PDB file of C-alpha atoms in Angstrom:
ATOM      1  CA  MET A 985     -66.775 -56.408   2.659  1.00  0.00           C
ATOM      2  CA  ALA A 986     -70.283 -55.306   1.733  1.00  0.00           C
ATOM      3  CA  ARG A 987     -70.472 -52.329  -0.628  1.00  0.00           C
ATOM      4  CA  ILE A 988     -73.038 -49.530  -0.668  1.00  0.00           C
ATOM      5  CA  LYS A 989     -75.658 -49.991  -3.372  1.00  0.00           C
ATOM      6  CA  VAL A 990     -77.936 -47.048  -4.149  1.00  0.00           C
ATOM      7  CA  GLU A 991     -81.199 -48.024  -5.883  1.00  0.00           C
ATOM      8  CA  LEU A 992     -82.354 -45.134  -8.052  1.00  0.00           C
ATOM      9  CA  PRO A 993     -85.959 -44.282  -8.936  1.00  0.00           C
ATOM     10  CA  GLU A 994     -87.029 -44.657 -12.551  1.00  0.00           C
ATOM     11  CA  GLN A 995     -87.805 -40.976 -13.094  1.00  0.00           C
ATOM     12  CA  PHE A 996     -85.931 -37.815 -12.202  1.00  0.00           C
ATOM     13  CA  VAL A 997     -87.794 -34.505 -12.126  1.00  0.00           C
ATOM     14  CA  PHE A 998     -84.890 -32.052 -12.060  1.00  0.00           C
ATOM     15  CA  SER A 999     -81.457 -31.761 -13.672  1.00  0.00           C
ATOM     16  CA  THR A1000     -78.675 -29.212 -13.550  1.00  0.00           C
ATOM     17  CA  THR A1001     -75.199 -29.016 -15.052  1.00  0.00           C
ATOM     18  CA  ILE A1002     -72.171 -28.373 -12.844  1.00  0.00           C
ATOM     19  CA  PRO A1003     -68.719 -27.743 -14.348  1.00  0.00           C
ATOM     20  CA  VAL A1004     -65.585 -29.261 -12.826  1.00  0.00           C
ATOM     21  CA  ARG A1005     -63.326 -26.442 -11.604  1.00  0.00           C
ATOM     22  CA  ILE A1006     -59.561 -26.622 -11.203  1.00  0.00           C
ATOM     23  CA  THR A1007     -60.028 -26.364  -7.424  1.00  0.00           C
ATOM     24  CA  ASP A1008     -62.156 -29.551  -7.502  1.00  0.00           C
ATOM     25  CA  LEU A1009     -59.112 -31.697  -8.307  1.00  0.00           C
ATOM     26  CA  ASN A1010     -57.200 -33.669  -5.703  1.00  0.00           C
ATOM     27  CA  TYR A1011     -53.617 -34.944  -5.641  1.00  0.00           C
ATOM     28  CA  GLY A1012     -54.606 -37.693  -8.096  1.00  0.00           C
ATOM     29  CA  ASN A1013     -55.450 -34.947 -10.613  1.00  0.00           C
ATOM     30  CA  HIS A1014     -59.112 -35.984 -10.653  1.00  0.00           C
ATOM     31  CA  VAL A1015     -62.225 -34.933  -8.743  1.00  0.00           C
ATOM     32  CA  GLY A1016     -62.139 -35.999  -5.102  1.00  0.00           C
ATOM     33  CA  ASN A1017     -64.995 -37.586  -3.177  1.00  0.00           C
ATOM     34  CA  ASP A1018     -65.520 -34.360  -1.220  1.00  0.00           C
ATOM     35  CA  THR A1019     -66.257 -32.562  -4.494  1.00  0.00           C
ATOM     36  CA  ILE A1020     -68.881 -35.146  -5.448  1.00  0.00           C
ATOM     37  CA  LEU A1021     -70.597 -34.430  -2.130  1.00  0.00           C
ATOM     38  CA  SER A1022     -70.371 -30.681  -2.831  1.00  0.00           C
ATOM     39  CA  MET A1023     -71.966 -31.216  -6.264  1.00  0.00           C
ATOM     40  CA  ILE A1024     -74.791 -33.128  -4.579  1.00  0.00           C
ATOM     41  CA  HIS A1025     -75.289 -30.232  -2.148  1.00  0.00           C
ATOM     42  CA  GLU A1026     -75.401 -27.734  -5.030  1.00  0.00           C
ATOM     43  CA  ALA A1027     -77.909 -29.837  -6.958  1.00  0.00           C
ATOM     44  CA  ARG A1028     -80.114 -30.174  -3.853  1.00  0.00           C
ATOM     45  CA  VAL A1029     -80.146 -26.398  -3.295  1.00  0.00           C
ATOM     46  CA  GLN A1030     -81.051 -25.801  -6.953  1.00  0.00           C
ATOM     47  CA  PHE A1031     -83.761 -28.499  -6.804  1.00  0.00           C
ATOM     48  CA  LEU A1032     -85.319 -26.914  -3.711  1.00  0.00           C
ATOM     49  CA  LYS A1033     -85.080 -23.439  -5.247  1.00  0.00           C
ATOM     50  CA  GLN A1034     -87.051 -24.492  -8.331  1.00  0.00           C
ATOM     51  CA  LEU A1035     -89.750 -25.746  -5.929  1.00  0.00           C
ATOM     52  CA  GLY A1036     -89.749 -22.335  -4.215  1.00  0.00           C
ATOM     53  CA  TYR A1037     -87.854 -23.408  -1.070  1.00  0.00           C
ATOM     54  CA  GLY A1038     -84.474 -23.297   0.611  1.00  0.00           C
ATOM     55  CA  GLU A1039     -82.766 -25.554   3.117  1.00  0.00           C
ATOM     56  CA  LEU A1040     -83.618 -23.169   5.951  1.00  0.00           C
ATOM     57  CA  ASN A1041     -87.141 -22.425   4.744  1.00  0.00           C
ATOM     58  CA  LEU A1042     -89.014 -25.456   3.534  1.00  0.00           C
ATOM     59  CA  ALA A1043     -92.507 -23.986   4.008  1.00  0.00           C
ATOM     60  CA  GLY A1044     -91.633 -22.958   7.557  1.00  0.00           C
ATOM     61  CA  VAL A1045     -89.200 -25.681   8.627  1.00  0.00           C
ATOM     62  CA  GLY A1046     -85.541 -26.309   7.920  1.00  0.00           C
ATOM     63  CA  LEU A1047     -83.670 -29.350   6.684  1.00  0.00           C
ATOM     64  CA  ILE A1048     -80.849 -31.423   8.098  1.00  0.00           C
ATOM     65  CA  MET A1049     -79.035 -34.045   6.066  1.00  0.00           C
ATOM     66  CA  SER A1050     -79.095 -37.103   8.321  1.00  0.00           C
ATOM     67  CA  ASP A1051     -77.110 -39.448   6.116  1.00  0.00           C
ATOM     68  CA  VAL A1052     -75.527 -39.822   2.710  1.00  0.00           C
ATOM     69  CA  ALA A1053     -74.553 -42.757   0.525  1.00  0.00           C
ATOM     70  CA  ILE A1054     -72.429 -42.315  -2.581  1.00  0.00           C
ATOM     71  CA  GLU A1055     -71.580 -45.023  -5.054  1.00  0.00           C
ATOM     72  CA  PHE A1056     -68.675 -43.916  -7.236  1.00  0.00           C
ATOM     73  CA  LYS A1057     -68.628 -45.129 -10.837  1.00  0.00           C
ATOM     74  CA  SER A1058     -65.950 -43.249 -12.800  1.00  0.00           C
ATOM     75  CA  GLU A1059     -63.515 -40.365 -12.653  1.00  0.00           C
ATOM     76  CA  LEU A1060     -64.056 -36.706 -13.429  1.00  0.00           C
ATOM     77  CA  PHE A1061     -61.385 -34.337 -14.649  1.00  0.00           C
ATOM     78  CA  TYR A1062     -60.942 -30.609 -15.111  1.00  0.00           C
ATOM     79  CA  GLY A1063     -63.170 -29.374 -17.921  1.00  0.00           C
ATOM     80  CA  ASP A1064     -65.803 -32.095 -17.553  1.00  0.00           C
ATOM     81  CA  GLU A1065     -69.396 -31.009 -17.092  1.00  0.00           C
ATOM     82  CA  VAL A1066     -71.576 -33.095 -14.813  1.00  0.00           C
ATOM     83  CA  MET A1067     -75.319 -33.402 -15.266  1.00  0.00           C
ATOM     84  CA  VAL A1068     -76.836 -34.007 -11.837  1.00  0.00           C
ATOM     85  CA  SER A1069     -80.430 -35.277 -11.789  1.00  0.00           C
ATOM     86  CA  VAL A1070     -82.508 -35.205  -8.587  1.00  0.00           C
ATOM     87  CA  ALA A1071     -85.640 -37.053  -7.456  1.00  0.00           C
ATOM     88  CA  ALA A1072     -87.431 -37.360  -4.110  1.00  0.00           C
ATOM     89  CA  GLY A1073     -88.728 -40.559  -2.565  1.00  0.00           C
ATOM     90  CA  ASP A1074     -89.420 -42.511   0.609  1.00  0.00           C
ATOM     91  CA  LEU A1075     -91.488 -39.706   2.134  1.00  0.00           C
ATOM     92  CA  GLY A1076     -92.224 -40.268   5.814  1.00  0.00           C
ATOM     93  CA  LYS A1077     -93.748 -38.095   8.493  1.00  0.00           C
ATOM     94  CA  ILE A1078     -90.585 -36.092   9.241  1.00  0.00           C
ATOM     95  CA  SER A1079     -88.120 -37.166   6.574  1.00  0.00           C
ATOM     96  CA  PHE A1080     -87.596 -38.033   2.936  1.00  0.00           C
ATOM     97  CA  ASP A1081     -84.810 -39.177   0.687  1.00  0.00           C
ATOM     98  CA  LEU A1082     -83.297 -37.382  -2.273  1.00  0.00           C
ATOM     99  CA  TYR A1083     -81.679 -39.433  -5.025  1.00  0.00           C
ATOM    100  CA  TYR A1084     -78.946 -38.172  -7.329  1.00  0.00           C
ATOM    101  CA  LYS A1085     -77.632 -39.419 -10.651  1.00  0.00           C
ATOM    102  CA  LEU A1086     -74.359 -37.816 -11.785  1.00  0.00           C
ATOM    103  CA  GLU A1087     -73.364 -38.262 -15.418  1.00  0.00           C
ATOM    104  CA  LYS A1088     -70.848 -36.777 -17.803  1.00  0.00           C
ATOM    105  CA  ARG A1089     -71.350 -36.480 -21.519  1.00  0.00           C
ATOM    106  CA  SER A1090     -68.611 -36.879 -24.068  1.00  0.00           C
ATOM    107  CA  GLY A1091     -69.857 -36.431 -27.613  1.00  0.00           C
ATOM    108  CA  ASP A1092     -72.791 -38.796 -28.083  1.00  0.00           C
ATOM    109  CA  THR A1093     -72.016 -40.957 -25.049  1.00  0.00           C
ATOM    110  CA  THR A1094     -73.147 -40.561 -21.452  1.00  0.00           C
ATOM    111  CA  GLN A1095     -71.110 -42.081 -18.653  1.00  0.00           C
ATOM    112  CA  SER A1096     -72.256 -42.617 -15.082  1.00  0.00           C
ATOM    113  CA  VAL A1097     -70.006 -40.846 -12.587  1.00  0.00           C
ATOM    114  CA  ALA A1098     -71.829 -41.555  -9.329  1.00  0.00           C
ATOM    115  CA  VAL A1099     -75.208 -42.268  -7.802  1.00  0.00           C
ATOM    116  CA  ALA A1100     -76.172 -41.073  -4.350  1.00  0.00           C
ATOM    117  CA  LYS A1101     -78.907 -40.764  -1.770  1.00  0.00           C
ATOM    118  CA  THR A1102     -79.283 -38.268   1.064  1.00  0.00           C
ATOM    119  CA  GLY A1103     -81.663 -38.657   3.982  1.00  0.00           C
ATOM    120  CA  MET A1104     -83.293 -35.299   4.719  1.00  0.00           C
ATOM    121  CA  VAL A1105     -84.992 -34.601   8.053  1.00  0.00           C
ATOM    122  CA  CYS A1106     -87.286 -31.639   8.632  1.00  0.00           C
ATOM    123  CA  TYR A1107     -86.133 -29.603  11.602  1.00  0.00           C
ATOM    124  CA  ASP A1108     -87.444 -26.627  13.555  1.00  0.00           C
ATOM    125  CA  TYR A1109     -84.277 -24.690  14.323  1.00  0.00           C
ATOM    126  CA  ALA A1110     -86.037 -22.329  16.774  1.00  0.00           C
ATOM    127  CA  LYS A1111     -87.365 -25.241  18.872  1.00  0.00           C
ATOM    128  CA  LYS A1112     -84.312 -27.413  18.181  1.00  0.00           C
ATOM    129  CA  LYS A1113     -86.351 -30.498  17.323  1.00  0.00           C
ATOM    130  CA  VAL A1114     -87.564 -32.484  14.356  1.00  0.00           C
ATOM    131  CA  ALA A1115     -90.733 -31.347  12.612  1.00  0.00           C
ATOM    132  CA  ALA A1116     -93.314 -32.821  10.270  1.00  0.00           C
ATOM    133  CA  ILE A1117     -92.889 -32.345   6.544  1.00  0.00           C
ATOM    134  CA  PRO A1118     -95.328 -29.564   5.589  1.00  0.00           C
ATOM    135  CA  SER A1119     -98.202 -30.951   3.492  1.00  0.00           C
ATOM    136  CA  GLU A1120     -97.549 -28.505   0.627  1.00  0.00           C
ATOM    137  CA  VAL A1121     -93.973 -29.835   0.433  1.00  0.00           C
ATOM    138  CA  VAL A1122     -95.222 -33.433   0.321  1.00  0.00           C
ATOM    139  CA  GLU A1123     -97.451 -32.559  -2.634  1.00  0.00           C
ATOM    140  CA  LYS A1124     -94.624 -30.864  -4.540  1.00  0.00           C
ATOM    141  CA  LEU A1125     -92.178 -33.689  -3.851  1.00  0.00           C
ATOM    142  CA  LYS A1126     -94.686 -36.286  -5.046  1.00  0.00           C
ATOM    143  CA  SER A1127     -95.318 -34.503  -8.356  1.00  0.00           C
TER     144      SER A1127
END
């Protein structure tokens, strides 16, 4: 069976730290895959905020996540802190990809937890149809 392989960009322009909460654990006593997706969502919202945007106001349009790929690397447990780095790429007329690198630090070592990619489509919620990426957003995502 073919496995998902996420190819990451060389540089990441944003990072945030997200702690693992007790409610993030599943029956295996480690972080579940749904929590990894939630961490990706949180990192995306913080990334957009530092650019001056939100998911419902990206310079006048909204965003819809059209797809997601997550490649799991190692476990997370209660008390771990995850550094999530974010970068944009593959900018098209109406969509772009966001790439995520999730790592945990333990002393002097860094361990990969997961890598991921989300496809983001610009959407006009009032008209209920896809929209072009605003040019100011393209410039910010490229820098």
